[in-house]
mmCIF file of C-alpha atoms in Angstrom:
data_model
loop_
_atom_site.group_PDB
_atom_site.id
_atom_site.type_symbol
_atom_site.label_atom_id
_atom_site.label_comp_id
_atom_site.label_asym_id
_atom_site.label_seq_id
_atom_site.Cartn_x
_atom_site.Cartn_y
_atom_site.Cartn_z
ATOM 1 C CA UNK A 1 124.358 72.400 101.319
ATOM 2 C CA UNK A 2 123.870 73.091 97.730
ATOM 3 C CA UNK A 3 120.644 75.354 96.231
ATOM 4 C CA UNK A 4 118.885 75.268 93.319
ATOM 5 C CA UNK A 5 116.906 77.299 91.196
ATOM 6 C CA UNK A 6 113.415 75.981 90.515
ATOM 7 C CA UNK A 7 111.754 77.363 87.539
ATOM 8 C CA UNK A 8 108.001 78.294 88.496
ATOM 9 C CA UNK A 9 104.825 79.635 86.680
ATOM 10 C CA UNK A 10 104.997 83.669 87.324
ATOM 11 C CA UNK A 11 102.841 84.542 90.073
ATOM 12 C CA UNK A 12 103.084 81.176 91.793
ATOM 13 C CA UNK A 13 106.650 81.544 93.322
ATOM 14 C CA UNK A 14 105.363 81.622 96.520
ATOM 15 C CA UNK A 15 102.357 78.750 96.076
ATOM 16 C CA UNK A 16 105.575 76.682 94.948
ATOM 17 C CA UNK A 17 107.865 77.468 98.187
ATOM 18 C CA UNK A 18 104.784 76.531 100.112
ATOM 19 C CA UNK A 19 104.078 73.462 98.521
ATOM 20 C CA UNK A 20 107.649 72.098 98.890
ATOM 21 C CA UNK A 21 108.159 72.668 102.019
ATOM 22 C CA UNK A 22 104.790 70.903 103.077
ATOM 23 C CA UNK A 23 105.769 68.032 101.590
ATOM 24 C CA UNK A 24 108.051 66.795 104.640
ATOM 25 C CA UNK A 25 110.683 65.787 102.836
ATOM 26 C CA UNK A 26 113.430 65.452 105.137
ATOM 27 C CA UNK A 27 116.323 66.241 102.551
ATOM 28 C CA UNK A 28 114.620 69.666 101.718
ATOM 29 C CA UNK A 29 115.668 72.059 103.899
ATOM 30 C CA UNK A 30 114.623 75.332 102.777
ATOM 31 C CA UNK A 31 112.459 76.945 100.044
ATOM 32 C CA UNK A 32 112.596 80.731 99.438
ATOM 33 C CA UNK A 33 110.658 82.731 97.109
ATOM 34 C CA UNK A 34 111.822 86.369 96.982
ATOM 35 C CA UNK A 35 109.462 89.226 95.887
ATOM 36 C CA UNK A 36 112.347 90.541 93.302
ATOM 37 C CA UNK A 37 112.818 87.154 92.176
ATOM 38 C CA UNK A 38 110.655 86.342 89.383
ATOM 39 C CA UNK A 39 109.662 82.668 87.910
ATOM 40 C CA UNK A 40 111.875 81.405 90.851
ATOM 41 C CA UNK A 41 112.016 79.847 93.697
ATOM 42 C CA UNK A 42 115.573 79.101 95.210
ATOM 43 C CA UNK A 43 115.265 75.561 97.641
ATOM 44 C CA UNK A 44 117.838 74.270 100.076
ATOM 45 C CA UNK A 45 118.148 70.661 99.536
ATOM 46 C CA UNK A 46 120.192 67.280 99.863
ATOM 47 C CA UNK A 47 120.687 67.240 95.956
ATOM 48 C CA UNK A 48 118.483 67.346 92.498
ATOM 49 C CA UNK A 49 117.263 64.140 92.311
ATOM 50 C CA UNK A 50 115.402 64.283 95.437
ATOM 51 C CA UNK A 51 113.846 67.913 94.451
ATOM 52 C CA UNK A 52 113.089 66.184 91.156
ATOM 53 C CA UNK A 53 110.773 63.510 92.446
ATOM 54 C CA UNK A 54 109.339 66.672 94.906
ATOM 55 C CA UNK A 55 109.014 68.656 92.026
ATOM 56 C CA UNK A 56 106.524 66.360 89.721
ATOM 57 C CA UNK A 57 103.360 66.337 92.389
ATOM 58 C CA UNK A 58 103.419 70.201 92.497
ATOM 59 C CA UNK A 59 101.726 72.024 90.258
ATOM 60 C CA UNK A 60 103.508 75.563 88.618
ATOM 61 C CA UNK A 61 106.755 74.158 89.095
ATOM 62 C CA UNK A 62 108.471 73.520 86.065
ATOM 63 C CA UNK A 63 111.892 72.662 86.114
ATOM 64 C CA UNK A 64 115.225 73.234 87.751
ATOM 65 C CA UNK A 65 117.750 74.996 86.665
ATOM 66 C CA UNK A 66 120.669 73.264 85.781
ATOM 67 C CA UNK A 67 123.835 73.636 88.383
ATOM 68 C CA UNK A 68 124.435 74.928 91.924
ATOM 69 C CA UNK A 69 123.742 77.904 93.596
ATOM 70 C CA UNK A 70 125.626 78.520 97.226
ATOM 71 C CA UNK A 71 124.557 80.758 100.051
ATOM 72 C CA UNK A 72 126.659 83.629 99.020
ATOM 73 C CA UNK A 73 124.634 84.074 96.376
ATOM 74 C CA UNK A 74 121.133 84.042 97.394
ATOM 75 C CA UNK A 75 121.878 86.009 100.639
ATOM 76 C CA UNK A 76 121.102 89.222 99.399
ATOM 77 C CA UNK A 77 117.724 87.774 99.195
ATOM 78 C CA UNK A 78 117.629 87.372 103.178
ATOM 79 C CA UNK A 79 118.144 90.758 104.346
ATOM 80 C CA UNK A 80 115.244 93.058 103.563
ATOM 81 C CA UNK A 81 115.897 96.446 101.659
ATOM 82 C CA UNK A 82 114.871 99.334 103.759
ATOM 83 C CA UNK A 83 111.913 101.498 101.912
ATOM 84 C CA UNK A 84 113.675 104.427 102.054
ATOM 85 C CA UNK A 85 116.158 103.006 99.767
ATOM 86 C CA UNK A 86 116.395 105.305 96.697
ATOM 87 C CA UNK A 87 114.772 108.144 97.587
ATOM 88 C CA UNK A 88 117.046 111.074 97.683
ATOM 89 C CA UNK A 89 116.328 114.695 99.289
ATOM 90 C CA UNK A 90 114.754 117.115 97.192
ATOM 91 C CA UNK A 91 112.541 114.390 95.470
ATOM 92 C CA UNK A 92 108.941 114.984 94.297
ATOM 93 C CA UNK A 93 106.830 112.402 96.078
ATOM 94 C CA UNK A 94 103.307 111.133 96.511
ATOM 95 C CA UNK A 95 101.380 109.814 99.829
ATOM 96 C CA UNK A 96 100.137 106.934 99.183
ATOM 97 C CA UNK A 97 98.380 106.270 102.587
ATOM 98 C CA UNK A 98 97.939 108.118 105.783
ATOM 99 C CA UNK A 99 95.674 111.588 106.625
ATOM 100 C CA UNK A 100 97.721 113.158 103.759
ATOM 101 C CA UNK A 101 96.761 110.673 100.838
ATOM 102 C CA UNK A 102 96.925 112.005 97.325
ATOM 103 C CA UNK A 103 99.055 114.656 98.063
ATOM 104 C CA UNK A 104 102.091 115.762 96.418
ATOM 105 C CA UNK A 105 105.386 116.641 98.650
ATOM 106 C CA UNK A 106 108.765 117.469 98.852
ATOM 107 C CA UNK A 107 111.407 114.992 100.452
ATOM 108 C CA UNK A 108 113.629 117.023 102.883
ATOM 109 C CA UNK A 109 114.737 114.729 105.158
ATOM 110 C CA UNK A 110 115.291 111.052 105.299
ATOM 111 C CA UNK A 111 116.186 108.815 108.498
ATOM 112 C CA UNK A 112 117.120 105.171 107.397
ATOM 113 C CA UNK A 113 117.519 103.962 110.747
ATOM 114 C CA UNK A 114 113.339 104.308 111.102
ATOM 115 C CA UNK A 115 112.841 104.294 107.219
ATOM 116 C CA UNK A 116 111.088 107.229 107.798
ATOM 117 C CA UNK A 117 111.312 110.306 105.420
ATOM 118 C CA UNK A 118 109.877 113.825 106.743
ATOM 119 C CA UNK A 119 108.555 115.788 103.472
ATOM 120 C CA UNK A 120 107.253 119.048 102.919
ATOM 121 C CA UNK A 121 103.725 119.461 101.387
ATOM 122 C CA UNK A 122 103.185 121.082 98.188
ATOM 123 C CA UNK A 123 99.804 122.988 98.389
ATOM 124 C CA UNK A 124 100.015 123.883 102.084
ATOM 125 C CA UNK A 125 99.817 127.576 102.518
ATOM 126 C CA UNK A 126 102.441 126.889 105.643
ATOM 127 C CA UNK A 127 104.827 124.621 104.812
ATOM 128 C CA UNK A 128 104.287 121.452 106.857
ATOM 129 C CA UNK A 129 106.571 118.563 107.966
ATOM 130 C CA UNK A 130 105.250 115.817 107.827
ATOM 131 C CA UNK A 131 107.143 112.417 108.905
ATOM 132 C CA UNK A 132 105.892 109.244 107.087
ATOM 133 C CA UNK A 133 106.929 105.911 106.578
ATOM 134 C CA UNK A 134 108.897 104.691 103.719
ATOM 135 C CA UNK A 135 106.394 102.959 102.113
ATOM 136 C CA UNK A 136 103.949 105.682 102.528
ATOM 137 C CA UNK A 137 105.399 107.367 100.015
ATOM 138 C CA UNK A 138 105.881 106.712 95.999
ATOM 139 C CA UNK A 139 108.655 109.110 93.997
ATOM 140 C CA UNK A 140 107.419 110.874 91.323
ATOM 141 C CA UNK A 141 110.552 112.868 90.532
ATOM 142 C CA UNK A 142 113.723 112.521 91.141
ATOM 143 C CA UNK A 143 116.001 115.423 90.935
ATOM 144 C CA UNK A 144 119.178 112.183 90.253
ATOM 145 C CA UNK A 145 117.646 112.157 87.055
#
């Protein structure tokens, strides 16, 4: 089954997947708008022409890309990244939520299994472990650098 790129407004990827795929057709099959995609919207469907008539009574999409896409190539899209996912030990972070928000930490231990990292507060006169979520956290330096 072939995919194709549809070229969106930016911001409306997702108002776009949504739209297709509540218009029944029954030779669309699938309409995926991934957050690291932008001004796309990838759609499983029967072929162009169909997607083309689709395509004109939805507003923000523009065009479609010319060609084919195949599964092998979007299916990167379908498997979420884990939040832990460049963060390296010894990084300067921030909390961005929790009982510790605002404040600044050390990264000395990360378990991707959980996506959890444990870090080491800064202005603690003890030093403190603290486990947090992966996307508790944003890096504000990276010793990799």
């Amino acid at each position: 089954m072939p995919i194709y790129a549809v070229k969106t407004t930016a911001s409306q990827e997702r108002t776009v997947a949504d739209m297709i795929m509540n218009r029944e057709a029954d030779d669309i099959h699938a309409a995926l708008a991934p957050d690291s995609l932008t001004s796309y919207v990838m759609v499983e469907a029967e072929d162009d022409a169909i997607l083309s008539r689709v395509l004109e009574e939805i507003p923000h999409a523009r065009d479609i890309v010319p060609g084919e896409s195949d599964i092998s190539e979007v299916e990167h899209f379908l498997s979420p990244t884990p939040d832990v996912e460049g963060i390296a030990e010894g990084d300067i972070v921030e909390l961005i939520a929790g009982p510790f928000k605002g404040e600044k930490a050390q990264v000395q231990r990360i378990d991707e299994g959980k996506d959890q990292v444990t870090v080491e507060l800064y202005e603690a006169t003890v030093p403190i472990p603290v486990t947090v979520r992966g996307d508790q956290i944003r890096v504000l330096d990276s010793e990799e650098r």
